[in-house]
Amino acid sequence: MKPMVNNVLTLRELPNPSDLKEKLDAQGWLIIRDEVCSVEQFEQVSKLWFSQFHTSATRHDRNQSSPDGLSLQVRSSGHLLAHAEGYYRPCLPPPDVGLLWCKTAPQGAGGETSLFDGAAFFDALPTAIAERLEKEKVIYELSWPKDRCNLEFSTSSVKRLVKMFEVNKSISFNFNIDEHLHLHYHAKAVTEDTLGRRRFINGFLAHLPLVTHPSYAGNVFTRPHNGVYWQDMSPWDSIDIDPIIDAHDHVMQRHRWQEGDLLIINNHTHLHGRVALAAPEAREIFSRFAYWSHGEV
């Protein structure tokens, strides 16, 4: 695990979207400390920079009264492996920026938000796995009931979804009689930034059906109804997953929350996750995920 560097800035240093984007492009993430004191202020500050927000279907039951993606994160206390938000879903673009604000910080051990430079993550992967991830797309297998599918794509029309999916050559899908979606999505696990650096940027580790790595077995968020496959449809198993998790742990940085912290993440260069709480206690983190412009939604 790498030590955190000092990325603490003030709102005065980020007066407009272009200043924020410049900092995030250079640093990947930053912290605003002691300047955002309420949920309402968090909303106001985020709207200084963004006008368009991504709503997470998995947090729908924790959404606040505002219709623009503000959500309270109250997941289980276990580990959540590194992921970039929205990269698991086809047809719609992932958000550009994640904003996390801390109302209640854990006092005991654990509970940090983990951060991962995608370029450092790629460089830490075993050579054989890195080369295969560069050459092949990886396949997500998703199985969503009607309500989840409607939330993900903001529509209740199966006809509209079928039309959307049929023009996308990266997916295969079917709906059962209850309009339950079963989908395979071919996606890149590695991207390349403007400087030509290869980055491990995707959502795969947070969508695994099973994790048996000794550091995480039994205490990590998984999705048992999902699948992750190589391009030839051979499933990822511990021989593939464990070395990726070893690289994950090698490059992980941890943000130890203070109440009022606002953590802002470049969702295209850095992944994020969660370190398990050592014992049950309060941890309240509000989240928003945003786009730089209307044209990218």
Coordinates of N, CA, C and O in Angstrom, one line a residue, residues 16 43 52 68 125 144 171 230-231 241 249 267 296:
N16 N -13.9 27.5 -10.8 CA -14.8 27.1 -11.9 C -14.4 25.7 -12.5 O -13.4 25.1 -12.1
E43 N -24.4 19.8 -2.0 CA -25.1 19.9 -3.3 C -24.8 21.2 -4.0 O -24.5 21.3 -5.2
Q52 N -24.8 18.3 -14.8 CA -25.4 17.0 -15.2 C -24.8 15.9 -14.3 O -23.6 15.8 -14.2
D68 N -31.0 14.5 -8.7 CA -29.8 14.6 -9.5 C -28.7 13.7 -9.0 O -27.5 14.1 -9.0
L125 N 0.6 -5.0 -12.6 CA 0.0 -6.3 -13.0 C 1.1 -7.3 -13.5 O 2.1 -6.8 -14.2
W144 N -30.2 -8.8 -14.4 CA -30.9 -7.7 -13.7 C -32.4 -7.9 -13.8 O -33.0 -8.1 -14.9
I171 N -22.6 -6.3 -27.3 CA -23.4 -7.0 -26.3 C -24.2 -8.0 -27.0 O -24.6 -8.0 -28.1
W230 N -12.9 -14.1 -19.9 CA -12.0 -13.7 -20.9 C -12.8 -13.7 -22.3 O -13.9 -14.2 -22.3
Q231 N -12.2 -13.2 -23.3 CA -12.9 -13.0 -24.6 C -13.3 -14.3 -25.2 O -14.3 -14.4 -25.9
I241 N -7.6 -13.8 -10.9 CA -8.1 -12.8 -10.0 C -7.1 -12.5 -8.9 O -6.8 -11.3 -8.6
D249 N -3.6 -4.3 -4.2 CA -3.1 -4.0 -2.8 C -1.8 -3.2 -2.8 O -1.5 -2.4 -2.0
N267 N -12.8 9.9 -12.6 CA -13.3 8.6 -12.8 C -12.7 7.9 -14.0 O -12.9 6.7 -14.2
E296 N -21.9 15.0 -23.1 CA -21.3 13.7 -22.8 C -22.3 12.7 -22.1 O -21.9 11.6 -21.7

